[in-house]
CSV table of C-alpha atoms in Angstrom, one decimal:
chain,number,residue,atom,x,y,z
D,1,SER,CA,0.0,0.0,0.0
D,2,SER,CA,1.1,3.6,-0.5
D,3,ASN,CA,0.1,6.7,1.4
D,4,SER,CA,0.1,10.4,0.4
D,5,SER,CA,-0.9,13.3,2.6
D,6,SER,CA,-1.4,17.0,2.3
D,7,SER,CA,-0.5,19.5,5.1
D,8,SER,CA,-2.3,22.6,6.4
D,9,LYS,CA,-0.7,25.9,7.2
D,10,HIS,CA,0.1,24.7,10.7
D,11,GLY,CA,2.0,21.7,9.4
D,12,LYS,CA,-0.6,19.1,10.5
D,13,PRO,CA,-2.0,16.6,8.0
D,14,THR,CA,-5.5,17.2,6.8
D,15,ALA,CA,-6.1,14.3,4.5
D,16,THR,CA,-4.7,11.0,3.6
D,17,THR,CA,-5.0,8.9,0.4
D,18,THR,CA,-4.3,5.2,0.8
D,19,MET,CA,-4.1,2.8,-2.1
D,20,TYR,CA,-4.2,-0.9,-1.3
D,21,MET,CA,-2.8,-3.4,-3.8
D,22,TYR,CA,-4.3,-6.9,-3.7
D,23,GLN,CA,-2.9,-10.2,-5.2
D,24,VAL,CA,-4.6,-13.5,-5.5
D,25,ASP,CA,-3.0,-16.3,-3.5
D,26,PRO,CA,-3.5,-19.5,-5.6
D,27,PHE,CA,-2.6,-21.8,-2.7
D,28,ARG,CA,-5.2,-20.4,-0.4
D,29,ALA,CA,-7.8,-20.2,-3.1
D,30,ARG,CA,-7.3,-23.9,-3.9
D,31,LEU,CA,-7.9,-24.7,-0.2
D,32,VAL,CA,-11.5,-23.3,-0.3
D,33,MET,CA,-12.9,-26.5,-1.7
D,34,ARG,CA,-11.1,-28.4,1.1
D,35,TYR,CA,-12.9,-26.5,3.9
D,36,PRO,CA,-15.8,-29.0,4.3
D,37,ARG,CA,-13.1,-31.7,4.7
D,38,PHE,CA,-11.6,-29.8,7.6
D,39,VAL,CA,-15.0,-29.1,9.2
D,40,GLU,CA,-15.9,-32.8,9.0
D,41,TYR,CA,-12.5,-33.9,10.5
D,42,SER,CA,-13.1,-31.4,13.4
D,43,LYS,CA,-16.5,-32.9,14.0
D,44,LYS,CA,-15.0,-36.4,14.2
D,45,ALA,CA,-11.9,-35.4,16.3
D,46,LEU,CA,-13.8,-33.2,18.7
D,47,ASP,CA,-17.5,-32.4,18.4
D,48,GLU,CA,-20.1,-30.4,16.5
D,49,VAL,CA,-19.4,-27.2,18.4
D,50,ALA,CA,-15.7,-27.3,17.4
D,51,ALA,CA,-16.7,-28.0,13.8
D,52,SER,CA,-19.0,-24.9,13.8
D,53,LEU,CA,-16.2,-22.8,15.3
D,54,ILE,CA,-13.7,-24.1,12.6
D,55,GLU,CA,-16.3,-23.4,9.9
D,56,GLU,CA,-16.8,-19.8,11.1
D,57,LEU,CA,-13.0,-19.1,11.2
D,58,LEU,CA,-12.5,-20.6,7.8
D,59,VAL,CA,-15.2,-18.4,6.3
D,60,GLN,CA,-14.1,-15.2,8.0
D,61,GLY,CA,-10.3,-15.9,7.6
D,62,ARG,CA,-9.3,-14.4,11.0
D,63,MET,CA,-11.2,-13.2,14.0
D,64,SER,CA,-10.6,-11.9,17.5
D,65,THR,CA,-11.5,-14.1,20.4
D,66,VAL,CA,-14.8,-12.4,21.4
D,67,GLN,CA,-15.9,-12.0,17.8
D,68,CYS,CA,-15.2,-15.7,17.1
D,69,VAL,CA,-17.2,-16.9,20.1
D,70,LEU,CA,-20.2,-14.6,19.4
D,71,SER,CA,-20.3,-15.4,15.7
D,72,THR,CA,-20.1,-19.2,16.4
D,73,VAL,CA,-22.9,-18.9,19.1
D,74,GLU,CA,-25.0,-17.0,16.6
D,75,GLN,CA,-24.6,-19.7,14.0
D,76,ILE,CA,-25.4,-22.5,16.4
D,77,GLN,CA,-28.5,-20.6,17.6
D,78,GLN,CA,-29.7,-20.1,14.0
D,79,ARG,CA,-29.4,-23.9,13.4
D,80,LYS,CA,-31.5,-24.6,16.6
D,81,GLU,CA,-34.2,-22.0,15.8
D,82,ARG,CA,-36.6,-24.6,14.5
D,83,GLU,CA,-36.0,-27.0,17.4
D,84,VAL,CA,-35.5,-24.6,20.4
D,85,THR,CA,-38.4,-22.3,21.2
D,86,SER,CA,-38.9,-20.9,24.8
D,87,ALA,CA,-35.7,-22.3,26.1
D,88,GLN,CA,-33.6,-20.5,23.5
D,89,ARG,CA,-32.5,-17.6,25.7
D,90,ASP,CA,-31.9,-19.8,28.7
D,91,ASP,CA,-29.6,-22.0,26.6
D,92,ARG,CA,-27.5,-19.1,25.2
D,93,TYR,CA,-25.2,-18.9,28.3
D,94,THR,CA,-24.6,-22.6,28.2
D,95,CYS,CA,-23.9,-22.4,24.4
D,96,ARG,CA,-21.2,-19.7,25.1
D,97,GLN,CA,-19.5,-21.9,27.6
D,98,ALA,CA,-19.5,-24.8,25.2
D,99,VAL,CA,-18.0,-22.7,22.4
D,100,ILE,CA,-15.3,-21.3,24.7
D,101,GLU,CA,-14.4,-24.8,25.9
D,102,SER,CA,-14.2,-26.1,22.3
D,103,PHE,CA,-12.1,-23.0,21.5
D,104,ARG,CA,-9.7,-23.9,24.3
D,105,ARG,CA,-9.4,-27.5,23.1
D,106,LEU,CA,-8.8,-26.4,19.5
D,107,VAL,CA,-6.1,-24.0,20.6
D,108,SER,CA,-4.5,-26.6,22.9
D,109,GLY,CA,-4.6,-29.2,20.1
D,110,GLY,CA,-2.9,-26.9,17.6
D,111,TYR,CA,-5.9,-26.6,15.2
D,112,ILE,CA,-6.2,-22.9,15.8
D,113,GLU,CA,-3.2,-20.5,15.9
D,114,ARG,CA,-2.7,-16.9,16.7
D,115,ALA,CA,-2.4,-14.5,13.8
D,116,LYS,CA,-0.9,-11.1,13.6
D,117,GLU,CA,-3.6,-8.5,14.0
D,118,ILE,CA,-4.2,-6.3,11.0
D,119,SER,CA,-4.0,-2.7,12.3
D,120,ASP,CA,-6.2,-0.3,10.4
D,121,GLU,CA,-3.7,2.6,10.3
D,122,TRP,CA,-5.9,4.5,7.8
D,123,HIS,CA,-8.8,4.8,10.2
D,124,THR,CA,-6.5,5.6,13.1
D,125,GLN,CA,-4.8,8.4,11.1
D,126,GLU,CA,-8.2,9.8,9.9
D,127,LEU,CA,-9.4,10.2,13.5
D,128,GLU,CA,-6.4,12.4,14.2
D,129,PHE,CA,-6.9,14.6,11.2
D,130,GLU,CA,-8.7,17.9,11.5
D,131,GLY,CA,-12.0,18.4,9.7
D,132,LEU,CA,-13.0,14.7,9.5
D,133,PRO,CA,-16.7,14.6,8.4
D,134,LYS,CA,-19.1,13.4,11.0
D,135,ALA,CA,-20.7,10.8,8.7
D,136,LYS,CA,-17.3,9.3,8.0
D,137,LYS,CA,-16.4,9.3,11.7
D,138,ALA,CA,-19.7,7.5,12.5
D,139,ARG,CA,-18.9,4.8,10.0
D,140,VAL,CA,-15.4,4.4,11.5
D,141,GLU,CA,-16.9,4.0,15.0
D,142,ALA,CA,-19.6,1.7,13.8
D,143,ASN,CA,-16.9,-0.8,12.6
D,144,VAL,CA,-15.5,-1.2,16.1
D,145,PRO,CA,-17.0,-4.4,17.5
D,146,GLU,CA,-18.8,-4.4,20.8
D,147,GLU,CA,-17.6,-6.8,23.5
D,148,ASP,CA,-20.1,-9.1,25.1
D,149,PRO,CA,-19.6,-8.8,28.9
D,150,THR,CA,-20.7,-12.4,29.5
D,151,VAL,CA,-18.0,-13.8,27.1
D,152,VAL,CA,-15.4,-11.5,28.6
D,153,ALA,CA,-16.3,-12.7,32.1
D,154,LEU,CA,-16.0,-16.3,31.0
D,155,LEU,CA,-12.6,-15.7,29.3
D,156,GLN,CA,-11.2,-14.4,32.6
D,157,GLY,CA,-11.5,-17.9,34.1
D,158,GLY,CA,-8.2,-19.7,35.0
D,159,GLN,CA,-8.4,-22.4,32.3
D,160,TYR,CA,-9.2,-19.9,29.6
D,161,LYS,CA,-6.4,-17.4,30.2
D,162,MET,CA,-4.7,-18.7,27.0
D,163,LEU,CA,-7.6,-17.1,25.1
D,164,ASN,CA,-6.6,-13.5,25.2
D,165,ARG,CA,-9.7,-11.5,24.3
D,166,ASP,CA,-7.6,-9.1,22.2
D,167,ALA,CA,-5.9,-11.9,20.3
D,168,VAL,CA,-6.6,-12.6,16.6
D,169,TRP,CA,-7.0,-16.2,15.6
D,170,ARG,CA,-7.0,-18.3,12.4
D,171,VAL,CA,-7.2,-21.9,11.4
D,172,ASN,CA,-3.9,-23.8,11.3
D,173,ILE,CA,-4.1,-25.4,7.9
D,174,SER,CA,-0.8,-27.2,8.4
D,175,MET,CA,-2.2,-29.0,11.4
D,176,PHE,CA,-5.2,-30.3,9.4
D,177,HIS,CA,-2.9,-31.5,6.6
D,178,ASP,CA,-0.7,-33.2,9.2
D,179,SER,CA,-3.7,-35.0,10.7
D,180,LEU,CA,-5.1,-36.0,7.3
D,181,ARG,CA,-1.7,-37.3,6.3
D,182,ALA,CA,-1.6,-39.4,9.4
D,183,VAL,CA,-4.9,-41.0,8.4
D,184,SER,CA,-3.8,-41.6,4.8
D,185,LEU,CA,-0.5,-43.2,5.7
D,186,GLY,CA,-2.2,-45.3,8.4
D,187,LEU,CA,-4.6,-46.6,5.8
D,188,LEU,CA,-1.6,-47.3,3.5
D,189,VAL,CA,0.2,-49.3,6.2
D,190,SER,CA,-3.1,-51.2,7.0
D,191,GLN,CA,-3.5,-52.2,3.4
D,192,ARG,CA,0.2,-53.3,3.1
D,193,PHE,CA,0.8,-55.0,6.4
D,194,GLY,CA,-2.6,-55.3,8.2
D,195,HIS,CA,-2.8,-59.1,7.5
D,196,LYS,CA,0.6,-59.6,9.2
D,197,VAL,CA,0.7,-57.0,12.0
D,198,GLN,CA,-2.4,-56.4,14.2
D,199,SER,CA,-3.8,-52.9,13.9
D,200,SER,CA,-0.6,-51.6,12.2
D,201,GLY,CA,-2.5,-48.8,10.5
D,202,SER,CA,-4.0,-47.5,13.8
D,203,LEU,CA,-0.5,-47.5,15.4
D,204,VAL,CA,1.1,-45.5,12.6
D,205,THR,CA,-1.8,-43.1,12.5
D,206,ALA,CA,-1.5,-42.6,16.3
D,207,ALA,CA,2.2,-42.0,16.0
D,208,LEU,CA,1.8,-39.4,13.3
D,209,LYS,CA,-1.0,-37.6,15.2
D,210,LEU,CA,1.4,-37.4,18.2
D,211,ALA,CA,4.1,-35.9,15.9
D,212,ALA,CA,1.6,-33.3,14.6
D,213,HIS,CA,0.6,-32.4,18.2
D,214,LYS,CA,4.2,-32.0,19.2
D,215,ARG,CA,4.8,-29.7,16.2
D,216,HIS,CA,1.8,-27.4,16.3
D,217,ALA,CA,0.7,-27.6,20.0
D,218,ASP,CA,3.9,-28.1,21.9
D,219,GLY,CA,6.1,-26.2,19.4
D,220,ALA,CA,8.7,-29.0,19.1
D,221,VAL,CA,11.5,-27.9,16.6
D,222,ASP,CA,14.0,-30.8,17.0
D,223,ASP,CA,13.2,-33.6,14.6
D,224,ASP,CA,14.2,-36.4,17.0
D,225,SER,CA,12.0,-35.1,19.8
D,226,ARG,CA,9.1,-34.6,17.5
D,227,TRP,CA,9.1,-37.9,15.6
D,228,ALA,CA,10.4,-40.3,18.2
D,229,PHE,CA,7.7,-41.9,20.4
D,230,ALA,CA,7.3,-44.6,23.1
D,231,VAL,CA,4.4,-46.9,23.6
D,232,SER,CA,3.0,-44.8,26.4
D,233,ASP,CA,3.0,-41.7,24.2
D,234,ILE,CA,0.6,-42.9,21.6
D,235,THR,CA,-2.0,-44.8,23.7
D,236,ARG,CA,-4.3,-41.7,23.9
D,237,TYR,CA,-4.4,-41.5,20.1
D,238,ILE,CA,-5.2,-45.1,19.5
D,239,PRO,CA,-9.0,-45.8,19.0
D,240,LYS,CA,-10.7,-47.3,22.0
D,241,ALA,CA,-11.8,-50.5,20.2
D,242,VAL,CA,-8.2,-51.1,19.1
D,243,LEU,CA,-6.8,-50.4,22.6
D,244,GLN,CA,-9.3,-52.7,24.2
D,245,GLY,CA,-8.2,-55.4,21.8
D,246,PHE,CA,-4.6,-55.1,22.9
D,247,GLU,CA,-5.6,-55.0,26.6
D,248,LYS,CA,-7.6,-58.3,26.4
D,249,ARG,CA,-4.5,-60.2,25.1
D,250,PRO,CA,-2.1,-61.8,27.6
D,251,GLY,CA,0.5,-59.3,28.9
D,252,GLY,CA,-1.6,-56.2,28.7
D,253,ALA,CA,-1.8,-53.3,26.3
D,254,ALA,CA,1.8,-51.9,26.6
D,255,ILE,CA,3.5,-55.2,25.9
D,256,ASN,CA,1.3,-56.2,23.0
D,257,ILE,CA,1.6,-52.7,21.4
D,258,PHE,CA,5.4,-53.0,21.7
D,259,LYS,CA,5.4,-56.5,20.1
D,260,SER,CA,3.3,-55.1,17.2
D,261,LEU,CA,5.6,-52.2,16.7
D,262,MET,CA,8.7,-54.4,16.8
D,263,LYS,CA,7.1,-56.7,14.1
D,264,LEU,CA,6.3,-53.6,12.1
D,265,THR,CA,10.0,-52.6,12.0
D,266,THR,CA,10.8,-55.8,10.1
D,267,MET,CA,8.3,-55.0,7.3
D,268,THR,CA,9.7,-53.6,4.0
D,269,HIS,CA,8.5,-52.3,0.7
D,270,PRO,CA,8.0,-49.8,2.1
D,271,SER,CA,9.7,-49.5,5.4
D,272,ALA,CA,7.1,-48.2,7.9
D,273,LEU,CA,8.8,-48.0,11.2
D,274,ALA,CA,12.3,-48.1,12.7
D,275,GLU,CA,13.5,-48.6,16.3
D,276,PHE,CA,15.0,-45.3,17.4
D,277,GLU,CA,16.1,-46.1,21.0
D,278,VAL,CA,16.5,-49.6,22.6
D,279,ALA,CA,15.4,-50.2,26.2
D,280,ASP,CA,16.3,-53.7,27.2
D,281,ALA,CA,15.1,-53.4,30.9
D,282,ARG,CA,11.6,-52.1,30.0
D,283,PRO,CA,10.7,-52.9,26.4
D,284,GLU,CA,7.6,-50.7,26.5
D,285,HIS,CA,10.0,-47.7,27.0
D,286,ALA,CA,11.8,-48.3,23.7
D,287,LYS,CA,11.3,-45.4,21.2
D,288,PHE,CA,10.3,-45.8,17.6
D,289,GLN,CA,10.2,-43.5,14.6
D,290,VAL,CA,7.8,-43.6,11.6
D,291,ALA,CA,9.4,-43.6,8.2
D,292,THR,CA,7.2,-40.9,6.9
D,293,ASN,CA,9.2,-40.0,3.8
D,294,LYS,CA,9.4,-43.6,2.6
D,295,LEU,CA,5.6,-44.2,3.2
D,296,LEU,CA,4.8,-40.9,1.5
D,297,GLN,CA,7.0,-41.7,-1.5
D,298,HIS,CA,5.4,-45.2,-1.8
D,299,LEU,CA,2.0,-43.6,-1.8
D,300,GLN,CA,3.0,-41.0,-4.5
D,301,ASP,CA,4.6,-43.7,-6.6
D,302,ARG,CA,1.4,-45.7,-6.5
D,303,ILE,CA,-0.6,-42.7,-7.7
D,304,ILE,CA,1.9,-42.0,-10.5
D,305,HIS,CA,1.9,-45.6,-11.6
D,306,GLN,CA,-1.9,-45.8,-11.7
D,307,LEU,CA,-2.2,-42.5,-13.6
D,308,ILE,CA,0.3,-43.6,-16.3
D,309,LEU,CA,-1.4,-47.1,-16.4
D,310,ASP,CA,-4.8,-45.5,-17.0
D,311,SER,CA,-3.5,-42.9,-19.5
D,312,TYR,CA,-0.9,-44.8,-21.6
D,313,GLY,CA,-1.4,-48.5,-20.8
D,314,GLU,CA,0.4,-51.3,-18.9
D,315,VAL,CA,3.5,-51.3,-21.1
D,316,ALA,CA,4.1,-47.6,-20.6
D,317,ALA,CA,3.8,-48.0,-16.8
D,318,ARG,CA,6.3,-51.0,-17.0
D,319,ILE,CA,8.8,-48.9,-19.0
D,320,CYS,CA,8.7,-46.1,-16.4
D,321,VAL,CA,9.5,-48.6,-13.6
D,322,ILE,CA,12.4,-50.0,-15.7
D,323,LEU,CA,13.8,-46.5,-16.2
D,324,LEU,CA,13.4,-45.7,-12.5
D,325,GLN,CA,15.3,-48.8,-11.5
D,326,ASN,CA,18.1,-48.8,-14.2
D,327,GLY,CA,18.7,-45.2,-15.1
D,328,HIS,CA,19.8,-44.3,-18.6
D,329,LEU,CA,18.9,-46.9,-21.2
D,330,GLU,CA,18.7,-47.2,-25.0
D,331,ALA,CA,15.5,-48.2,-26.7
D,332,ASP,CA,16.7,-51.7,-27.5
D,333,ALA,CA,17.6,-52.4,-23.8
D,334,ILE,CA,14.2,-51.0,-22.7
D,335,ALA,CA,12.4,-53.2,-25.3
D,336,GLU,CA,14.3,-56.3,-24.1
D,337,ALA,CA,13.6,-55.6,-20.4
D,338,ALA,CA,9.9,-54.9,-21.1
D,339,THR,CA,9.6,-57.9,-23.4
D,340,VAL,CA,7.9,-55.6,-26.0
D,341,PRO,CA,8.8,-55.3,-29.7
D,342,ILE,CA,11.2,-52.4,-30.4
D,343,LYS,CA,8.7,-50.7,-32.7
D,344,ASP,CA,6.0,-50.5,-30.0
D,345,THR,CA,8.6,-49.5,-27.4
D,346,ARG,CA,9.8,-46.5,-29.5
D,347,GLU,CA,6.2,-45.4,-30.0
D,348,ILE,CA,5.5,-45.5,-26.3
D,349,LEU,CA,8.7,-43.8,-25.4
D,350,HIS,CA,7.9,-40.9,-27.7
D,351,LYS,CA,4.4,-40.6,-26.2
D,352,LEU,CA,5.9,-40.4,-22.7
D,353,TYR,CA,8.5,-37.9,-23.9
D,354,ARG,CA,5.8,-35.6,-25.4
D,355,ALA,CA,3.9,-35.9,-22.1
D,356,ASN,CA,7.0,-34.7,-20.2
D,357,TYR,CA,7.4,-37.9,-18.2
D,358,ILE,CA,10.8,-39.0,-19.5
D,359,THR,CA,13.8,-37.3,-21.0
D,360,LEU,CA,16.1,-38.0,-24.0
D,361,PHE,CA,19.9,-37.6,-24.0
D,362,ASN,CA,21.9,-37.5,-27.3
D,363,ILE,CA,25.5,-38.6,-27.1
D,364,ASN,CA,27.7,-37.9,-30.1
D,365,GLN,CA,30.4,-40.5,-30.6
D,366,ALA,CA,32.2,-38.6,-33.4
D,367,LYS,CA,33.6,-35.1,-33.8
D,368,GLN,CA,31.1,-34.3,-36.5
D,369,HIS,CA,27.4,-34.3,-36.0
D,370,ASN,CA,26.0,-37.5,-37.5
D,371,PRO,CA,22.7,-38.9,-36.3
D,372,SER,CA,23.6,-42.4,-37.4
D,373,ASN,CA,26.6,-42.4,-35.0
D,374,MET,CA,24.7,-40.9,-32.0
D,375,LEU,CA,23.5,-42.8,-28.9
D,376,TYR,CA,20.0,-42.0,-27.7
D,377,MET,CA,19.6,-42.6,-24.0
D,378,TRP,CA,16.2,-42.5,-22.3
D,379,ALA,CA,16.0,-41.5,-18.6
D,380,ILE,CA,13.4,-40.6,-16.1
D,381,SER,CA,13.5,-38.2,-13.1
D,382,ARG,CA,11.1,-38.8,-10.2
D,383,ASP,CA,10.8,-35.1,-9.4
D,384,ARG,CA,10.0,-34.3,-13.0
D,385,MET,CA,7.4,-37.0,-13.2
D,386,LEU,CA,5.9,-35.8,-9.9
D,387,ARG,CA,5.6,-32.3,-11.3
D,388,THR,CA,4.0,-33.6,-14.5
D,389,VAL,CA,1.4,-35.7,-12.6
D,390,ASN,CA,0.7,-32.8,-10.2
D,391,ASP,CA,0.0,-30.5,-13.2
D,392,THR,CA,-2.2,-33.2,-14.8
D,393,VAL,CA,-4.3,-33.6,-11.6
D,394,ASN,CA,-4.6,-29.8,-11.3
D,395,THR,CA,-5.9,-29.6,-14.8
D,396,CYS,CA,-8.3,-32.4,-14.3
D,397,LEU,CA,-9.6,-30.7,-11.1
D,398,LEU,CA,-10.1,-27.4,-13.0
D,399,ASN,CA,-12.0,-29.2,-15.8
D,400,MET,CA,-14.2,-31.0,-13.2
D,401,ARG,CA,-15.0,-27.7,-11.5
D,402,LEU,CA,-15.9,-26.1,-14.9
D,403,ARG,CA,-18.0,-29.0,-15.8
D,404,ARG,CA,-19.9,-28.8,-12.5
D,405,GLN,CA,-20.4,-25.1,-13.0
D,406,HIS,CA,-21.8,-25.8,-16.5
D,407,GLU,CA,-24.1,-28.5,-15.3
D,408,VAL,CA,-25.5,-26.1,-12.6
D,409,GLU,CA,-26.1,-23.4,-15.2
D,410,ILE,CA,-28.0,-25.9,-17.4
D,411,GLY,CA,-30.0,-27.3,-14.4
D,412,LYS,CA,-31.1,-24.0,-12.9
D,413,GLU,CA,-34.6,-24.8,-14.0
D,414,TRP,CA,-34.6,-28.1,-12.0
D,415,ILE,CA,-33.2,-26.5,-8.9
D,416,GLU,CA,-35.8,-23.8,-8.9
D,417,ARG,CA,-38.6,-26.3,-9.5
D,418,ALA,CA,-37.3,-28.4,-6.6
D,419,LYS,CA,-37.4,-25.3,-4.3
D,420,GLU,CA,-41.0,-24.7,-5.2
D,421,ALA,CA,-42.0,-28.4,-5.0
D,422,GLY,CA,-43.2,-28.0,-1.4
D,423,ALA,CA,-45.7,-25.3,-2.3
D,424,THR,CA,-46.9,-26.6,-5.6
D,425,ASP,CA,-47.5,-29.9,-7.3
D,426,GLU,CA,-45.3,-29.1,-10.3
D,427,ASN,CA,-42.9,-31.9,-9.7
D,428,GLU,CA,-45.6,-34.5,-9.3
D,429,ASN,CA,-45.0,-35.6,-12.9
D,430,GLU,CA,-43.0,-38.8,-13.0
D,431,ILE,CA,-40.9,-37.7,-15.9
D,432,ASP,CA,-39.9,-34.5,-14.0
D,433,LYS,CA,-39.0,-36.5,-11.0
D,434,LEU,CA,-36.9,-38.9,-13.1
D,435,ASN,CA,-35.0,-36.0,-14.8
D,436,TYR,CA,-34.4,-34.2,-11.5
D,437,ARG,CA,-33.1,-37.4,-9.9
D,438,LYS,CA,-30.7,-37.9,-12.9
D,439,PHE,CA,-29.5,-34.2,-12.6
D,440,CYS,CA,-28.8,-34.7,-8.8
D,441,GLN,CA,-27.0,-37.9,-9.4
D,442,GLY,CA,-24.8,-36.2,-12.1
D,443,LEU,CA,-23.9,-33.5,-9.6
D,444,GLU,CA,-23.1,-36.0,-6.9
D,445,ARG,CA,-20.8,-37.9,-9.2
D,446,LEU,CA,-18.9,-34.8,-10.1
D,447,ASP,CA,-18.6,-33.8,-6.4
D,448,ASN,CA,-17.2,-37.2,-5.5
D,449,ALA,CA,-14.7,-37.0,-8.4
D,450,ILE,CA,-13.6,-33.5,-7.3
D,451,LEU,CA,-13.1,-34.8,-3.7
D,452,GLN,CA,-11.1,-37.7,-4.9
D,453,LEU,CA,-8.9,-35.5,-7.1
D,454,ASP,CA,-8.4,-33.1,-4.2
D,455,GLU,CA,-7.4,-36.0,-2.0
D,456,THR,CA,-4.9,-37.1,-4.6
D,457,LEU,CA,-3.5,-33.6,-4.9
D,458,MET,CA,-3.0,-33.5,-1.1
D,459,ALA,CA,-0.9,-36.7,-1.3
D,460,LEU,CA,1.1,-35.4,-4.3
D,461,HIS,CA,1.7,-31.8,-3.0
D,462,ASP,CA,0.4,-30.8,0.4
D,463,TYR,CA,1.7,-33.7,2.4
D,464,SER,CA,5.2,-33.1,1.1
D,465,ILE,CA,5.5,-29.5,2.2
D,466,ILE,CA,4.5,-29.8,5.8
D,467,GLY,CA,7.7,-31.1,7.3
D,468,ALA,CA,7.7,-34.8,6.4
D,469,HIS,CA,10.5,-36.7,8.0
D,470,GLY,CA,11.6,-40.3,7.9
D,471,SER,CA,14.3,-42.6,9.2
């Protein structure tokens, strides 16, 4: 922003012109479609009140403590208007208490973080200038939020002192990505080793959730202290049903969890866990470390392999694996390794080259340039392939969003008729009902496809930039 001011005869400023420059943040804009996923996770991890608070903060961007509490209470009350009648005013104080308690739990868990307060210097300077119009001064004063005395009194309690009423808060997006990554990698481990190690996915998810809590709630900076864990550290993050299953087995929960973790350290392709610190006297005090990078790389490789398989066929996916394992190869060697005729191999190689999945190196064997004496070596870079797949998924996501927008424009008539169906019998015709049902099914399929693409994009991009670490 830039400021310019004019001075009066006495040297005091009389007017200020402020010009604000805005720029679109593509990363934040892409996260908007992910907000419902964050709200749903908050509901499962905590409760509905916490989900409402997260939803309000996501919509508003950043809010002060009192504003956030009051706005969330207002949203909850609006949802209960149809159910609550005479007891609505009596329930409002209890609702404030519930919101503040959920606020405290979200801050303690690292899901909400403090943000720098945006000081409105323009309004502050205007109030000091001479000759400020009364109407303009009234608008400035109207923008100052009023504090609710009940909320302020509740915030002065001992357990809520961390919620400074003047603080400004925002949703910690990284914490949600860490938590969702824990669930995804736990599902991956369960699919790979669940038949060999009991509840292996739940144990990995619990360990990664603990690491996320250490990073965002406890502020742990050292990698060893953040990622290393003992059996007793992760028990609170293990689902109750899984923990009860360990407790019922001979030896108790701690010993059985330790045995499962030790067995998981022997699993490979990919490596999921490593023993970080040995404790011979008390085995349950031994420390372990999740191989997050290796698990994440395996998950990304599966996505890349499946995309190439669906787009270019089984032979193309096989060729990419051969190049990843062997490095630079000529077309003849690739054809022999893939057991495919050389003509088909060259055709597939050029398709992958045009799609930016592989690269071609020309090596001149003579002093003069002669194509017949040159060696053509094909190679592949995992980073290059990951960027290409990332761009492809982004393009698909954009096309899906545009398609959904187009379908909604076409189906405006059906949406309006559905809204009026309660007051009229216009949709009583069977053909209208069938067409409207098909329209809704089409939108639902597009929404599911968008959610799946967004989940794929998280695995390819967002999970890799939030401090992944592995042994």
